[in-house]
mmCIF file of C-alpha atoms in Angstrom:
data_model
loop_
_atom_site.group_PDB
_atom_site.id
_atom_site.type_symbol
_atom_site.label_atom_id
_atom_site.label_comp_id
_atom_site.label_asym_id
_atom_site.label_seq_id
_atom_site.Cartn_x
_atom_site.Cartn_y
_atom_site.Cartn_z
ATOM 1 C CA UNK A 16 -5.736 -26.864 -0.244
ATOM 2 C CA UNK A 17 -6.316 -27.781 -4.007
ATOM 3 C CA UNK A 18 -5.566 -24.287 -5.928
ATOM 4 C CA UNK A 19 -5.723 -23.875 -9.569
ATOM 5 C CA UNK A 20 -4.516 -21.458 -11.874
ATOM 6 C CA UNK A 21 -8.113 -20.379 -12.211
ATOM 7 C CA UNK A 22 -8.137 -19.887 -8.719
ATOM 8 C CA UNK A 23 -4.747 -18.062 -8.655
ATOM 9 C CA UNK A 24 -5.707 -15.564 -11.311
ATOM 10 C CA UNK A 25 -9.594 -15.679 -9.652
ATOM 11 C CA UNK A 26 -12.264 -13.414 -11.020
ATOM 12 C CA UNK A 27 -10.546 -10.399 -10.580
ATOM 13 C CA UNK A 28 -10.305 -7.706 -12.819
ATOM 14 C CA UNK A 29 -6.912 -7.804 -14.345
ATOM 15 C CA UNK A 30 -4.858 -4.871 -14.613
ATOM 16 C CA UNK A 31 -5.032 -3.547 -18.185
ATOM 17 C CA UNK A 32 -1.702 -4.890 -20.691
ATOM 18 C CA UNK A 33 -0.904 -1.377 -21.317
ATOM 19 C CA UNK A 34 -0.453 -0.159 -17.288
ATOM 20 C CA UNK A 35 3.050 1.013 -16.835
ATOM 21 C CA UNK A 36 2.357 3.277 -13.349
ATOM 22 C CA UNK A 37 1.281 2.723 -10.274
ATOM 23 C CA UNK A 38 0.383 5.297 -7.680
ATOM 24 C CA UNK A 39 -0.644 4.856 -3.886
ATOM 25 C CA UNK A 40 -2.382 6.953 -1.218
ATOM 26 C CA UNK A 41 -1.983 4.900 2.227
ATOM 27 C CA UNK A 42 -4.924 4.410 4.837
ATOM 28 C CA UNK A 43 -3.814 4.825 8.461
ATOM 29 C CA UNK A 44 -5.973 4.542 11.151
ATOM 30 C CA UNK A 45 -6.512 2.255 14.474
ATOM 31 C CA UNK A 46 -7.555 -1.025 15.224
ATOM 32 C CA UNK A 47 -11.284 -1.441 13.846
ATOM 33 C CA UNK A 48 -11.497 2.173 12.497
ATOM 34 C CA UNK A 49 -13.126 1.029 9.075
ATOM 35 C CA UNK A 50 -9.830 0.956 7.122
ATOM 36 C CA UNK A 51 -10.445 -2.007 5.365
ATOM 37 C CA UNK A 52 -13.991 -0.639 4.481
ATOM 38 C CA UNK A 53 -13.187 2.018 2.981
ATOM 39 C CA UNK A 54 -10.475 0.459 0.344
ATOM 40 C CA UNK A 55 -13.429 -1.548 -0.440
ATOM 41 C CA UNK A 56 -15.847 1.261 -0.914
ATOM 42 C CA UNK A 57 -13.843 2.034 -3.819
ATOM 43 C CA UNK A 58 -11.470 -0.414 -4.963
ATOM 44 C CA UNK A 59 -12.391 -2.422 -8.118
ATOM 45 C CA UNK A 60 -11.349 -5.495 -6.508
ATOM 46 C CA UNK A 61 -12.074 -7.492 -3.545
ATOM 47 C CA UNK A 62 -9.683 -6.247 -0.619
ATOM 48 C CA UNK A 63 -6.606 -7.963 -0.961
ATOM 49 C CA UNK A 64 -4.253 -9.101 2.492
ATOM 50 C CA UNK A 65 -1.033 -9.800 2.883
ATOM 51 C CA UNK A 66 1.963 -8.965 4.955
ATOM 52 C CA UNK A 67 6.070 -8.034 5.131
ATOM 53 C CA UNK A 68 8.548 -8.532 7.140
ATOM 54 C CA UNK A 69 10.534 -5.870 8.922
ATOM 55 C CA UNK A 70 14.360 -6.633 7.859
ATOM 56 C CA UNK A 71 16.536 -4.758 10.076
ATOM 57 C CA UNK A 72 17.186 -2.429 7.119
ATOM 58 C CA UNK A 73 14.126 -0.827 8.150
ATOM 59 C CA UNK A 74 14.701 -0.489 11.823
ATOM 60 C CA UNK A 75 18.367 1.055 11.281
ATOM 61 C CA UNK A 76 16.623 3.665 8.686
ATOM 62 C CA UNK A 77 13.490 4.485 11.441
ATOM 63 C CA UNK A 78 15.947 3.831 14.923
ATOM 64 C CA UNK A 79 15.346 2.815 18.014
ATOM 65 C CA UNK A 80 15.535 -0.260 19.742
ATOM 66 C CA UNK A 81 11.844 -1.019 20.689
ATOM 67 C CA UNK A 82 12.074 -3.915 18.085
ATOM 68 C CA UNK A 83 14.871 -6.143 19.289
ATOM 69 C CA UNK A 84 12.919 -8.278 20.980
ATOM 70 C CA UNK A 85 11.829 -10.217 17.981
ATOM 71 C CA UNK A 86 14.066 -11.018 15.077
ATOM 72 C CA UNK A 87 10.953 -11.651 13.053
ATOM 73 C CA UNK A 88 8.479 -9.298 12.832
ATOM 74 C CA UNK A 89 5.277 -9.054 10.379
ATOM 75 C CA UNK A 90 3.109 -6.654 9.379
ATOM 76 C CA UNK A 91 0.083 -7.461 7.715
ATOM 77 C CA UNK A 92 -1.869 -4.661 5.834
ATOM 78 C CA UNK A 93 -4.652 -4.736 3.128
ATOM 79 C CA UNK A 94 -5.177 -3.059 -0.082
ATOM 80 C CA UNK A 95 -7.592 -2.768 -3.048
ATOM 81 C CA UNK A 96 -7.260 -1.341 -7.047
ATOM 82 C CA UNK A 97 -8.488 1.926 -9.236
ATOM 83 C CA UNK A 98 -7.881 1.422 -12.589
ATOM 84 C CA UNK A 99 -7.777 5.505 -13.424
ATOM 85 C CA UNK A 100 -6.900 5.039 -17.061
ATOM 86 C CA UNK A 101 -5.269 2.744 -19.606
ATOM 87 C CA UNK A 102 -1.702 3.548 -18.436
ATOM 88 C CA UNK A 103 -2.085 3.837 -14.400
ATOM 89 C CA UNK A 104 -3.318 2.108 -11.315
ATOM 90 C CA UNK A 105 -3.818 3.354 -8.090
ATOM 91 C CA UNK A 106 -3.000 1.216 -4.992
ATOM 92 C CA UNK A 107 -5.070 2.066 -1.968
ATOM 93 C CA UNK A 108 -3.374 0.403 1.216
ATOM 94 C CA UNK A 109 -5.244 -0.068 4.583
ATOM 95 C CA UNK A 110 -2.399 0.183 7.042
ATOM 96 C CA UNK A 111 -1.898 -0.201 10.835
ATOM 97 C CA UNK A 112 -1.232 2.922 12.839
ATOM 98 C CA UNK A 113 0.511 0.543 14.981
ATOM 99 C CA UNK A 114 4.369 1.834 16.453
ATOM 100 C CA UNK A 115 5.933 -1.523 14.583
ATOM 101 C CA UNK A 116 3.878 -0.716 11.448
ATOM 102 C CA UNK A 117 5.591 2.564 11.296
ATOM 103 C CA UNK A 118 9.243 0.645 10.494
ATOM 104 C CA UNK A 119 8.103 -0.812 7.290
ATOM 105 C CA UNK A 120 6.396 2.735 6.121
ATOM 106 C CA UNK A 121 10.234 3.231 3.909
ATOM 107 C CA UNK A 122 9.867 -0.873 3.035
ATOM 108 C CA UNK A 123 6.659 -0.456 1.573
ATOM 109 C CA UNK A 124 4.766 3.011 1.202
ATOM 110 C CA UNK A 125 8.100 5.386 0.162
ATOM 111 C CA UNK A 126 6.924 7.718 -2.516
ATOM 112 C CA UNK A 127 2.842 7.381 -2.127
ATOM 113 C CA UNK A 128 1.208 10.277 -3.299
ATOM 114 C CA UNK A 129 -0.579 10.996 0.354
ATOM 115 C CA UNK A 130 -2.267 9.364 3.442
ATOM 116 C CA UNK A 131 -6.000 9.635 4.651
ATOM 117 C CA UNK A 132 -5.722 9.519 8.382
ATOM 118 C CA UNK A 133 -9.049 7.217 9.268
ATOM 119 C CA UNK A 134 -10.410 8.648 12.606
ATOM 120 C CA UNK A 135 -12.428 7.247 15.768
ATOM 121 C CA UNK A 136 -14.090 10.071 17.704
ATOM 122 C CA UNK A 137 -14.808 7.883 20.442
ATOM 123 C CA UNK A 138 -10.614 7.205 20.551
ATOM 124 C CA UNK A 139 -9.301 10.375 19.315
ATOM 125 C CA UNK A 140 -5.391 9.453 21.091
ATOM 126 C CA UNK A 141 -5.387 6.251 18.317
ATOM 127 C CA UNK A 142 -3.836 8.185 15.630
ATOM 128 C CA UNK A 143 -1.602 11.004 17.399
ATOM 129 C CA UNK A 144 1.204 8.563 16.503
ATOM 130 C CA UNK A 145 -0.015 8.294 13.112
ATOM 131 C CA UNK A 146 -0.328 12.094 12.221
ATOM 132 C CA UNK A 147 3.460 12.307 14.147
ATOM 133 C CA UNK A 148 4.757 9.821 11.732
ATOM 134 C CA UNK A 149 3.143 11.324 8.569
ATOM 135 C CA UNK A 150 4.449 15.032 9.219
ATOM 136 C CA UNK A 151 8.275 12.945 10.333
ATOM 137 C CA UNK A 152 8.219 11.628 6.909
ATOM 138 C CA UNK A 153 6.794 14.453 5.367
ATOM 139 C CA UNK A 154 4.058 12.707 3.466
ATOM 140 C CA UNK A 155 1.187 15.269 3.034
ATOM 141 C CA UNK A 156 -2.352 13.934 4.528
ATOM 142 C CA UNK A 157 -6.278 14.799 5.236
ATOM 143 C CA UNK A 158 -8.241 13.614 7.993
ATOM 144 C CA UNK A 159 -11.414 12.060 7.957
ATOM 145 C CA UNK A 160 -13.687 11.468 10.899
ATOM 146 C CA UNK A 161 -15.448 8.051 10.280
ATOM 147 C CA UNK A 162 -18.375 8.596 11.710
ATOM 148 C CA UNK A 163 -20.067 6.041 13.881
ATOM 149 C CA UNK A 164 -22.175 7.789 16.012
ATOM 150 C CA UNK A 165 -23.147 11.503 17.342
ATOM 151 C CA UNK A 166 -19.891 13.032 18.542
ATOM 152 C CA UNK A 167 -17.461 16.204 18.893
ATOM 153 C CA UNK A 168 -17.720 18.395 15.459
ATOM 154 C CA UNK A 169 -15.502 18.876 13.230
ATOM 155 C CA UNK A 170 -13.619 21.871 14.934
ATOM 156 C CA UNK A 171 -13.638 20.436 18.444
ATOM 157 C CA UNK A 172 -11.482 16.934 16.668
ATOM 158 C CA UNK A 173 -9.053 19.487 14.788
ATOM 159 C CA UNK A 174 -8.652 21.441 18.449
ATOM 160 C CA UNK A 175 -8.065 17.527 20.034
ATOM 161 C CA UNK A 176 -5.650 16.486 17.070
ATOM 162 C CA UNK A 177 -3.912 20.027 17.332
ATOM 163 C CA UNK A 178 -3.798 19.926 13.388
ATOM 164 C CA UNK A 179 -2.189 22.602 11.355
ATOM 165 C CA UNK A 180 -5.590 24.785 9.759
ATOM 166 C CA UNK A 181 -4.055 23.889 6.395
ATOM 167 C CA UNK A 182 -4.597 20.317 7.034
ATOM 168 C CA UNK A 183 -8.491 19.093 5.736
ATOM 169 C CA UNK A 184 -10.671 17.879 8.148
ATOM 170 C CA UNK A 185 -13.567 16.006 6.972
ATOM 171 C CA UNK A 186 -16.887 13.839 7.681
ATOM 172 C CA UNK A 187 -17.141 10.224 6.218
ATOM 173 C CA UNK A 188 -18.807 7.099 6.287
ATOM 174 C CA UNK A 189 -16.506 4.553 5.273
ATOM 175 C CA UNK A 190 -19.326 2.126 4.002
ATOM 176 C CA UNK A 191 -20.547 4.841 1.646
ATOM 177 C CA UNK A 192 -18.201 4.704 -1.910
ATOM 178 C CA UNK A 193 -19.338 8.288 -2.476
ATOM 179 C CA UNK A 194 -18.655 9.076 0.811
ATOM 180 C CA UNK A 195 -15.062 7.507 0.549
ATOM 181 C CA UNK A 196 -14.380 9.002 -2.650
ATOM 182 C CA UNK A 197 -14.993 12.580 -1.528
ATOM 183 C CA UNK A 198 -12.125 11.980 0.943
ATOM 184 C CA UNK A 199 -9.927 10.805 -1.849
ATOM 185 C CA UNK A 200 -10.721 14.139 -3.950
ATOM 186 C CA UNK A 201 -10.070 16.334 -1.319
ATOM 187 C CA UNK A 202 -6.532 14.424 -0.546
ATOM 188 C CA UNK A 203 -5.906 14.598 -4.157
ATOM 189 C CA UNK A 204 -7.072 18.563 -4.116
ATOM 190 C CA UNK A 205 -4.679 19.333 -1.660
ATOM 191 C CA UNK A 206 -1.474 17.506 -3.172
ATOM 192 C CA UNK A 207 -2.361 19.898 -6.381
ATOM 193 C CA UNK A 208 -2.949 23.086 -4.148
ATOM 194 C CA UNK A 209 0.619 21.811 -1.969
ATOM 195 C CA UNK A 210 1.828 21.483 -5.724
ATOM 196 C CA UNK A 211 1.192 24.791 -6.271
ATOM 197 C CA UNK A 212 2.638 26.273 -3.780
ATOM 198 C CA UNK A 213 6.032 24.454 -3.559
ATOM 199 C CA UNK A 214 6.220 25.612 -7.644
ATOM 200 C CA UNK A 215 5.593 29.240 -6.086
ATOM 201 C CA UNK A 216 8.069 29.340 -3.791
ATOM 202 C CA UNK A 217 11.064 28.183 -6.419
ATOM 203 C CA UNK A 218 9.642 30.948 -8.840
ATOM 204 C CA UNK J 22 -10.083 -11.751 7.224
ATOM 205 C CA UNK J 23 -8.726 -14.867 8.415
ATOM 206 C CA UNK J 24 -5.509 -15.334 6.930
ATOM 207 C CA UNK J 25 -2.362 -17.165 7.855
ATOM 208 C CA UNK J 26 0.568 -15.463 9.615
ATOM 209 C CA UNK J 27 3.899 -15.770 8.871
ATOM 210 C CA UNK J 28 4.518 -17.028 12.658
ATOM 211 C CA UNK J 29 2.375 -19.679 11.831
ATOM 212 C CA UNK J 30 3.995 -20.842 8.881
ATOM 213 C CA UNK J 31 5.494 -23.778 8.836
ATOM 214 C CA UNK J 32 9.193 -22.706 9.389
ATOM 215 C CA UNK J 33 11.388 -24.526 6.651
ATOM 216 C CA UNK J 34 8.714 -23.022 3.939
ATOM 217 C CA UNK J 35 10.178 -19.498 3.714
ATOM 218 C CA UNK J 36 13.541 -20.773 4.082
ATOM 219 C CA UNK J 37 12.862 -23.165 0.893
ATOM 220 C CA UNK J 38 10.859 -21.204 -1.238
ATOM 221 C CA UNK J 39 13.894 -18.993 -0.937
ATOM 222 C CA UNK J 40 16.719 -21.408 -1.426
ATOM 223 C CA UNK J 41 18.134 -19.290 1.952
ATOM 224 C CA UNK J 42 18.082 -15.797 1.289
ATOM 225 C CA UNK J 43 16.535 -13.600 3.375
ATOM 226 C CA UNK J 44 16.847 -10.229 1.634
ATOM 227 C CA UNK J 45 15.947 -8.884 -2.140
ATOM 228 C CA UNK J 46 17.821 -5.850 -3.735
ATOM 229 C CA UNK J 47 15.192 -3.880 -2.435
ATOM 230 C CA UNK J 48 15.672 -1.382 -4.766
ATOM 231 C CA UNK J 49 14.684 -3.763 -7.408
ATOM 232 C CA UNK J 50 11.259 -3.244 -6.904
ATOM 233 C CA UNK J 51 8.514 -1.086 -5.202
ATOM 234 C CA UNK J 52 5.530 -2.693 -3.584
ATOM 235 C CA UNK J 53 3.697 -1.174 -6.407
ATOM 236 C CA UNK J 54 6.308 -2.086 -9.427
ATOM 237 C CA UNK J 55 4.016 -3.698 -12.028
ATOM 238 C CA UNK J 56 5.372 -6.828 -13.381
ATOM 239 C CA UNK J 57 5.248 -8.502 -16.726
ATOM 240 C CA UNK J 58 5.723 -12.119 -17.604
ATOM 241 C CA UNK J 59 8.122 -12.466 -20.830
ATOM 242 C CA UNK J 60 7.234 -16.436 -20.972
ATOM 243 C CA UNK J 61 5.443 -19.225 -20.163
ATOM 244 C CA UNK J 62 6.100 -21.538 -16.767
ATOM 245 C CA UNK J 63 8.236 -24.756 -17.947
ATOM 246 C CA UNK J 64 8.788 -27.931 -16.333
ATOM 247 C CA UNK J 65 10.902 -28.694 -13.476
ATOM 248 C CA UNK J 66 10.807 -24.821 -12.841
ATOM 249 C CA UNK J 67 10.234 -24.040 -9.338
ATOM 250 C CA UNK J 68 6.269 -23.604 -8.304
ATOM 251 C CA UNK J 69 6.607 -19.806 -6.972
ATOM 252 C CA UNK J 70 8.157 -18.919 -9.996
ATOM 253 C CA UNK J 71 5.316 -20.663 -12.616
ATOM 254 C CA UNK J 72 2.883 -19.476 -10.559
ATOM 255 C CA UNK J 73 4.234 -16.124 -10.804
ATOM 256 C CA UNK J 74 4.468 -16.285 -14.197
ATOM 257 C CA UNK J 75 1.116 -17.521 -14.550
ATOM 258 C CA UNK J 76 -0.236 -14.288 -12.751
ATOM 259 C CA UNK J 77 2.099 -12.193 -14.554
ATOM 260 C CA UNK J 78 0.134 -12.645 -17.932
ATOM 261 C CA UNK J 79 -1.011 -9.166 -17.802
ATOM 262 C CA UNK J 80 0.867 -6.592 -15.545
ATOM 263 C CA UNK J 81 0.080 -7.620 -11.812
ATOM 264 C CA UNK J 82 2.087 -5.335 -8.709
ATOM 265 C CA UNK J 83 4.193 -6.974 -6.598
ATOM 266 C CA UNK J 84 2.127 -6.454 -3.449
ATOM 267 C CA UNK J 85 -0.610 -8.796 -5.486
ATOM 268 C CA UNK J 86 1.457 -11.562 -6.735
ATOM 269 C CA UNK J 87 2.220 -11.466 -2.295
ATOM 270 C CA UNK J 88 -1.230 -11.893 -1.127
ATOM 271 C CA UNK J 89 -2.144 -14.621 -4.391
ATOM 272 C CA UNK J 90 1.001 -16.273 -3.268
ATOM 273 C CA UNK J 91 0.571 -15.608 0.283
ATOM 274 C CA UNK J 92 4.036 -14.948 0.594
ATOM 275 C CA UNK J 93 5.691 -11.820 2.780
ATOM 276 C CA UNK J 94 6.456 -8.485 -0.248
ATOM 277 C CA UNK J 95 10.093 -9.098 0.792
ATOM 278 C CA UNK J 96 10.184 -12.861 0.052
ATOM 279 C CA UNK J 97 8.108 -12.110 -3.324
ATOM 280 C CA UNK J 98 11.020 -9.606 -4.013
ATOM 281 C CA UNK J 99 13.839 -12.878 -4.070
ATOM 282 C CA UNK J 100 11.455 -14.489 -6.507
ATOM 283 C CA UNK J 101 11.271 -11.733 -8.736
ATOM 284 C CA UNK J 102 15.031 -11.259 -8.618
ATOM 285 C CA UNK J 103 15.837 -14.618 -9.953
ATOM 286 C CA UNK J 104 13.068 -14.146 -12.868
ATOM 287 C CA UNK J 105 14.319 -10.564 -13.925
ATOM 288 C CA UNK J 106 17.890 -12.237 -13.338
ATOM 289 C CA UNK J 107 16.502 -14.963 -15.898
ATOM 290 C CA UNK J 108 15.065 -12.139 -18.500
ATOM 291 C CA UNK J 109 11.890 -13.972 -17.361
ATOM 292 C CA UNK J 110 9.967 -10.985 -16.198
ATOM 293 C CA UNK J 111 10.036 -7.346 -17.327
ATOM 294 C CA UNK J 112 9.444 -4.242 -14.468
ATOM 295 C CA UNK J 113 7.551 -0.893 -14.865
ATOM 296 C CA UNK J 114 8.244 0.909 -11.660
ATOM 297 C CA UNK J 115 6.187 3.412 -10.437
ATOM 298 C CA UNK J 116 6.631 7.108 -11.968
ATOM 299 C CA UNK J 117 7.555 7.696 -7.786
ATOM 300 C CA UNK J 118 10.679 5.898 -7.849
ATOM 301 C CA UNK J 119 12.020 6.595 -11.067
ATOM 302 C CA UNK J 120 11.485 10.300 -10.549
ATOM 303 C CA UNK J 121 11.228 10.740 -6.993
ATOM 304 C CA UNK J 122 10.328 13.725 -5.224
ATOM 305 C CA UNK J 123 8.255 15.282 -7.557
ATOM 306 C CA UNK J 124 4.932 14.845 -8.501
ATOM 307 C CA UNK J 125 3.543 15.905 -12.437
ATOM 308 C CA UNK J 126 0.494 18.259 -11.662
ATOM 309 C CA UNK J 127 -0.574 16.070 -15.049
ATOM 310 C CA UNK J 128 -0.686 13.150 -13.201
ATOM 311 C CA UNK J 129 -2.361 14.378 -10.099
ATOM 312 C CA UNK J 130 -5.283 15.967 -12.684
ATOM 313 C CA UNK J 131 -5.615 12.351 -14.010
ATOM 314 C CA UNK J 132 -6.125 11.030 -10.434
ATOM 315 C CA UNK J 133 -8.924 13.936 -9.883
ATOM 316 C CA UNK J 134 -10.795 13.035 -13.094
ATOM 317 C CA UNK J 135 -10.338 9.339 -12.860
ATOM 318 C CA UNK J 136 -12.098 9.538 -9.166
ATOM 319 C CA UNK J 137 -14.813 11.888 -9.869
ATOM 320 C CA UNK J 138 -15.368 9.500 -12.751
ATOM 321 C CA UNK J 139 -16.101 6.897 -10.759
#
């Protein structure tokens, strides 16, 4: 394939020269759940793919032996851009709710502000995994019901999911960037009100 | 997205591109460290590392210069090694891993504004 460095660099809106942070919120949700839709809903750029490779760092930190059967194993997620302001970026990644995704969450999502669990009411049991992972590695999270078609409201899914009542539980359409954005506010709404009360507690 | 997988890579690439190494100092660099080209590609250099450089004009995060390169984070991470080794490239990690644990109520009202915004 002939690439240039036009090509390389593309048409993509660059970062700005004075960016110095970088900030993520991870999407997890199943196969086909509109992950990738929603990053683009918002993002500034064209959804971005690529993928890592699970060294065995990773499965000693995460355990078990479910992985040996490979030496090589890839995960391939997606992503997309928000410039918020001069100085910082935020990275929104589309990730796999997959069990192997889950060894590379320390590899490549430690220290992400949050996670918007992406749901299926037509196949609730996808992300039980997923909400077990987030609360194993502590990483705070909402839930938002993608909405493809008439289904169970919004208390019967937080009943199925068994999720704490502090945990928000909310409608989306993924293809919507209002829509998408509204799930991003309320994740970012209840890191500050989490915020709050962890600076309560020390006081 | 049709993309290629590392499976189907042709084997001796990663191994090249590489020069052998199969692990960074991860703690080098988050997925999301922004980095920052200090020069301009010269000849005989090898290509990842000019065309790093040439994406690395204005501050690009690792997990980008992987899917322009099409190249696995971790391998990325070796390149980037030998060009901060080199005083090539400069780093500006992510507020998360240089003060982790806590985050600035600040910087989560940013985030708020910035998305209502837009």
């Amino acid at each position: 394939m002939h690439s240039t460095t036009s090509d390389l660099v593309g048409a993509d809106r660059l970062a700005p020269p004075s960016a110095v942070d970088a900030l993520k919120i991870v999407i997890v949700g199943g196969f086909g759940v509109g992950k990738t839709t929603m990053v683009g809903a918002v993002s500034e750029i064209r959804p971005l793919s690529t993928e890592e490779i699970m060294t065995e760092a990773s499965v000693g930190v995460d355990d078990i032996g479910r992985v040996r059967e490979k030496a090589t194993t890839t995960v391939a997620f997606d992503f997309g851009r928000i410039t918020l302001n001069a100085g910082t970026m935020l990275y929104l990644f589309g990730a796999p709710g997959q069990q192997r995704f889950w060894f590379i969450w320390d590899q490549l999502f430690a220290g992400s502000l949050g996670a918007v669990v992406l749901v299926d009411t037509r196949r609730l049991a996808d992300c039980f995994y997923s909400i077990d992972r987030l609360e194993h590695h502590r990483m705070p999270f909402v839930v938002a019901v993608n909405r493809f078609a008439e289904g169970p409201g919004l208390p019967a899914v937080r009943e199925a999911l068994d999720l704490a009542p502090e945990v928000p539980l909310i409608d989306c359409d993924a293809r919507r960037r209002e829509s998408c954005k509204q799930v991003l506010i309320t994740l970012v709404e209840h890191l500050a009100h989490l915020n709050t009360f962890a600076r309560e507690d020390i006081a | 997205m049709i993309r290629r997988s590392v499976d189907r890579e042709d084997p001796d690439r990663l191994y090249t591109v590489t020069g052998g190494r199969t692990r960074a100092d991860d703690a080098a660099f988050d997925s999301v460290s922004l980095i920052v080209g200090e020069c301009e590609p010269t000849p005989g250099m090898q290509s990842e590392h000019a065309r790093i450089l040439l994406l690395a004009r204005r501050p690009i995060a690792v997990v980008e210069l992987s899917a322009k390169l099409r190249l696995p984070v971790s391998v990325v991470k070796i390149l980037l090694r030998d060009l901060l080794d080199t005083g090539r490239i400069t780093v500006r990690h992510p507020s998360s891993m240089t003060r982790p644990g806590k985050i600035d109520p600040g910087t989560l009202k940013q985030v708020l504004v910035a998305l209502h915004n837009l």
